[in-house]
XYZ file of C-alpha atoms in Angstrom:
265
model
C 119.104 82.566 144.692
C 118.417 81.284 148.145
C 122.378 81.596 148.744
C 122.568 84.960 146.858
C 119.111 86.760 148.838
C 120.948 85.483 152.299
C 124.092 86.997 151.171
C 121.517 90.248 150.290
C 120.555 90.049 153.789
C 123.734 89.367 155.420
C 125.054 92.516 153.758
C 122.217 94.925 154.863
C 121.943 93.088 158.528
C 118.271 92.836 158.370
C 116.528 90.209 156.635
C 113.932 91.278 153.954
C 111.716 88.054 154.511
C 109.545 86.665 156.173
C 109.808 82.656 155.441
C 106.462 80.848 156.609
C 105.389 76.466 155.550
C 102.779 78.403 152.937
C 105.956 80.629 151.729
C 107.513 84.367 152.111
C 106.490 87.712 152.513
C 108.562 91.168 152.194
C 109.796 92.549 156.160
C 108.695 96.446 156.147
C 113.628 96.752 155.524
C 112.515 94.658 152.158
C 109.372 96.755 151.204
C 111.630 99.409 150.943
C 114.549 98.094 149.136
C 111.738 96.499 147.431
C 109.812 100.377 146.443
C 113.512 102.029 145.501
C 114.755 98.851 143.792
C 111.598 98.434 141.386
C 111.923 102.091 140.131
C 115.870 100.758 139.140
C 114.352 97.809 137.919
C 111.989 99.259 135.032
C 114.096 101.633 133.776
C 116.887 99.726 133.052
C 113.624 97.719 131.003
C 112.591 100.543 129.453
C 115.467 101.033 128.776
C 115.946 97.658 126.920
C 112.840 97.649 125.532
C 113.950 101.074 124.531
C 117.015 100.255 122.310
C 115.543 97.427 121.027
C 112.582 99.834 119.009
C 115.569 100.840 118.112
C 117.296 97.780 116.312
C 114.421 96.979 114.903
C 112.994 100.182 114.051
C 110.081 101.020 115.817
C 112.033 103.915 117.651
C 114.842 106.053 117.009
C 115.431 109.649 116.027
C 117.514 111.088 113.513
C 119.502 114.319 113.862
C 119.714 116.456 110.578
C 121.236 119.633 109.732
C 120.884 120.122 106.695
C 120.689 123.581 103.940
C 117.447 125.213 101.682
C 119.877 123.247 98.669
C 120.026 119.942 99.756
C 116.744 120.165 100.885
C 114.877 120.663 97.346
C 117.879 118.777 96.172
C 117.623 115.178 97.220
C 117.076 114.653 100.973
C 113.209 115.936 101.049
C 112.666 112.885 97.678
C 114.331 110.172 100.665
C 113.086 111.292 104.073
C 110.187 110.176 102.156
C 110.120 107.182 101.597
C 112.170 106.489 104.787
C 109.190 108.064 106.719
C 107.437 105.024 104.602
C 109.670 102.701 105.658
C 109.680 103.821 109.573
C 107.401 105.725 110.727
C 108.031 105.146 113.850
C 111.553 106.695 113.109
C 111.556 110.823 114.807
C 113.166 112.530 112.478
C 114.721 115.762 113.103
C 115.896 118.291 110.326
C 117.192 121.784 111.831
C 118.302 124.116 108.612
C 121.385 125.195 108.089
C 124.308 126.838 105.842
C 127.176 125.131 104.918
C 129.370 126.777 107.218
C 126.492 125.959 110.178
C 126.023 122.408 109.032
C 129.303 121.203 108.694
C 130.692 122.800 112.735
C 126.656 120.819 114.616
C 128.042 118.265 112.631
C 131.704 118.289 114.484
C 129.666 120.068 117.661
C 127.962 116.428 117.944
C 124.353 118.378 116.938
C 123.633 116.517 114.305
C 124.017 112.620 113.009
C 125.433 113.866 109.679
C 125.359 116.855 107.249
C 123.381 117.207 103.666
C 124.368 120.859 102.518
C 125.983 121.454 99.329
C 129.486 121.512 97.626
C 131.474 124.997 99.031
C 132.941 124.992 102.034
C 136.542 123.562 103.253
C 136.049 120.471 105.090
C 137.773 120.080 107.904
C 140.016 117.063 108.504
C 137.494 115.533 111.556
C 134.960 114.919 108.942
C 134.451 112.510 105.848
C 132.281 113.534 102.829
C 130.762 112.274 100.205
C 127.417 112.703 97.430
C 124.928 111.990 97.605
C 122.581 114.067 95.119
C 122.998 117.089 92.763
C 121.292 120.093 92.288
C 120.014 123.181 88.829
C 119.823 126.507 89.763
C 118.139 128.868 87.035
C 117.850 132.070 86.992
C 114.076 133.405 87.590
C 112.456 137.445 87.526
C 109.334 138.254 86.896
C 106.983 140.079 84.741
C 108.834 143.309 85.489
C 111.930 142.313 83.114
C 109.929 141.174 79.973
C 113.150 141.841 77.670
C 114.699 138.277 79.790
C 112.385 136.828 78.863
C 111.778 137.081 75.357
C 115.199 134.118 74.674
C 118.497 133.422 75.838
C 121.050 136.555 77.276
C 124.138 135.781 78.916
C 125.347 136.109 82.446
C 127.204 139.740 81.788
C 123.391 140.912 80.425
C 122.128 139.392 82.830
C 124.119 141.379 85.242
C 123.015 144.501 84.378
C 119.679 143.555 86.567
C 119.434 143.386 90.430
C 120.406 140.446 91.011
C 118.530 137.605 94.420
C 121.408 136.095 96.458
C 122.033 134.749 99.673
C 123.971 135.853 102.339
C 127.803 136.229 102.410
C 129.049 133.699 104.471
C 127.013 130.683 102.469
C 128.154 127.943 99.633
C 125.573 129.573 97.620
C 126.654 132.955 97.514
C 130.757 132.245 96.964
C 129.424 129.356 94.346
C 128.026 132.769 92.307
C 130.909 134.782 93.184
C 133.009 131.340 91.086
C 131.197 131.823 88.101
C 130.879 135.193 87.877
C 134.606 136.043 87.915
C 134.745 132.914 85.450
C 133.050 135.050 83.121
C 134.981 138.359 84.138
C 132.209 140.301 85.681
C 131.948 140.490 89.329
C 129.440 139.814 91.196
C 127.175 142.091 94.086
C 124.066 141.403 94.787
C 121.690 144.146 95.439
C 119.667 142.256 97.674
C 121.252 139.728 99.881
C 118.459 137.259 101.400
C 119.466 133.963 104.660
C 117.723 131.190 103.011
C 116.885 129.319 99.903
C 112.939 129.614 100.378
C 113.734 134.517 100.943
C 114.349 134.010 97.273
C 111.174 133.836 95.508
C 108.979 135.520 97.611
C 111.343 138.118 96.582
C 111.891 137.585 93.373
C 107.004 138.125 93.489
C 108.151 141.335 94.515
C 109.701 142.255 91.509
C 112.489 142.899 93.314
C 115.291 141.831 91.074
C 117.118 138.294 88.977
C 117.266 135.586 91.828
C 118.597 132.111 91.212
C 116.929 129.116 92.422
C 116.666 125.009 92.013
C 114.511 124.045 89.383
C 112.263 121.599 91.559
C 111.328 124.665 93.880
C 109.983 126.099 90.232
C 107.225 123.124 90.923
C 104.190 123.643 93.520
C 101.631 127.111 94.367
C 99.523 128.166 91.661
C 101.557 132.203 92.927
C 104.615 130.575 91.368
C 103.114 130.950 87.927
C 104.246 134.840 87.700
C 107.995 133.353 88.307
C 109.373 132.360 85.041
C 112.294 131.374 83.908
C 114.707 132.692 81.479
C 117.248 130.853 79.380
C 120.657 131.373 79.036
C 123.670 130.883 76.669
C 125.976 129.220 78.848
C 123.260 127.419 81.425
C 124.288 127.497 85.550
C 126.658 124.759 86.164
C 125.219 121.811 88.221
C 125.723 121.518 92.092
C 126.366 118.872 93.731
C 125.515 117.741 97.386
C 127.711 116.432 100.258
C 126.315 113.858 103.296
C 129.038 114.920 105.823
C 129.832 112.807 109.301
C 132.874 113.365 111.322
C 135.286 110.601 111.256
C 134.008 107.290 113.182
C 132.037 108.355 114.848
C 128.953 105.414 115.494
C 125.337 106.392 114.136
C 122.222 104.537 115.117
C 120.565 101.992 112.841
C 117.870 105.001 112.195
C 120.608 107.161 110.941
C 122.412 104.644 109.434
C 119.434 103.251 107.375
C 119.006 107.034 106.212
C 122.712 107.877 105.215
C 122.358 104.629 103.110
C 118.972 105.367 101.045
C 120.326 108.590 100.723
C 123.728 107.138 99.260
C 121.224 104.330 97.085
C 120.291 108.158 95.685
C 122.685 109.782 94.553
C 122.384 109.865 90.584
C 124.179 108.088 87.607
């Protein structure tokens, strides 16, 4: 240590310590240098402590881009367990359509995206199935004839349809579903997010398609009724997308693992 101090003093061309039989104390030049260096040392120690906390999941942050369908389909369930096990990890959850979620991951704005199928997957991303969701058509008492028994998709198409906007995976899904049944898909009302569908349905403006999980909740939903179909809507898959060869933080890796382990049979 003495050799290192003497070398530093030689490089700076000044004495940093007064040396006495009782010990050493800083010179005025030494005090100036210490004032600067101590800040850097404290920052380094704080950084080391933060990294250690992240490694032990006592800290850190996870950025997830999620669609409304994915949130209802599997993400909320897993996030509840994750938060219970790691209460000090901060979760930044942003709402995106599938195309927007994939773009967020590509641009490094999210660790990964949890969204529904429907978009072309860029070569720079990997795709893994993490959930499944079942949607059902719903309406209010304003269309009582739809509640008397199973109806066909063709009969349903004669009523005002509420859908997510063009460009979303949900819109593409129903375009394809109606097309397979030789039916046109021309929604009367389009909304930005799945959470907007039920309020529009509650207003009696038409028939909407929502995940079953959304029908559990406030008393207002007692006015919402599920419409029976002769051929149920095919279940939809939820996927996790992330950049290829992109290293994840310990907190993000652990959440990703929990999502993959939660995949239904």
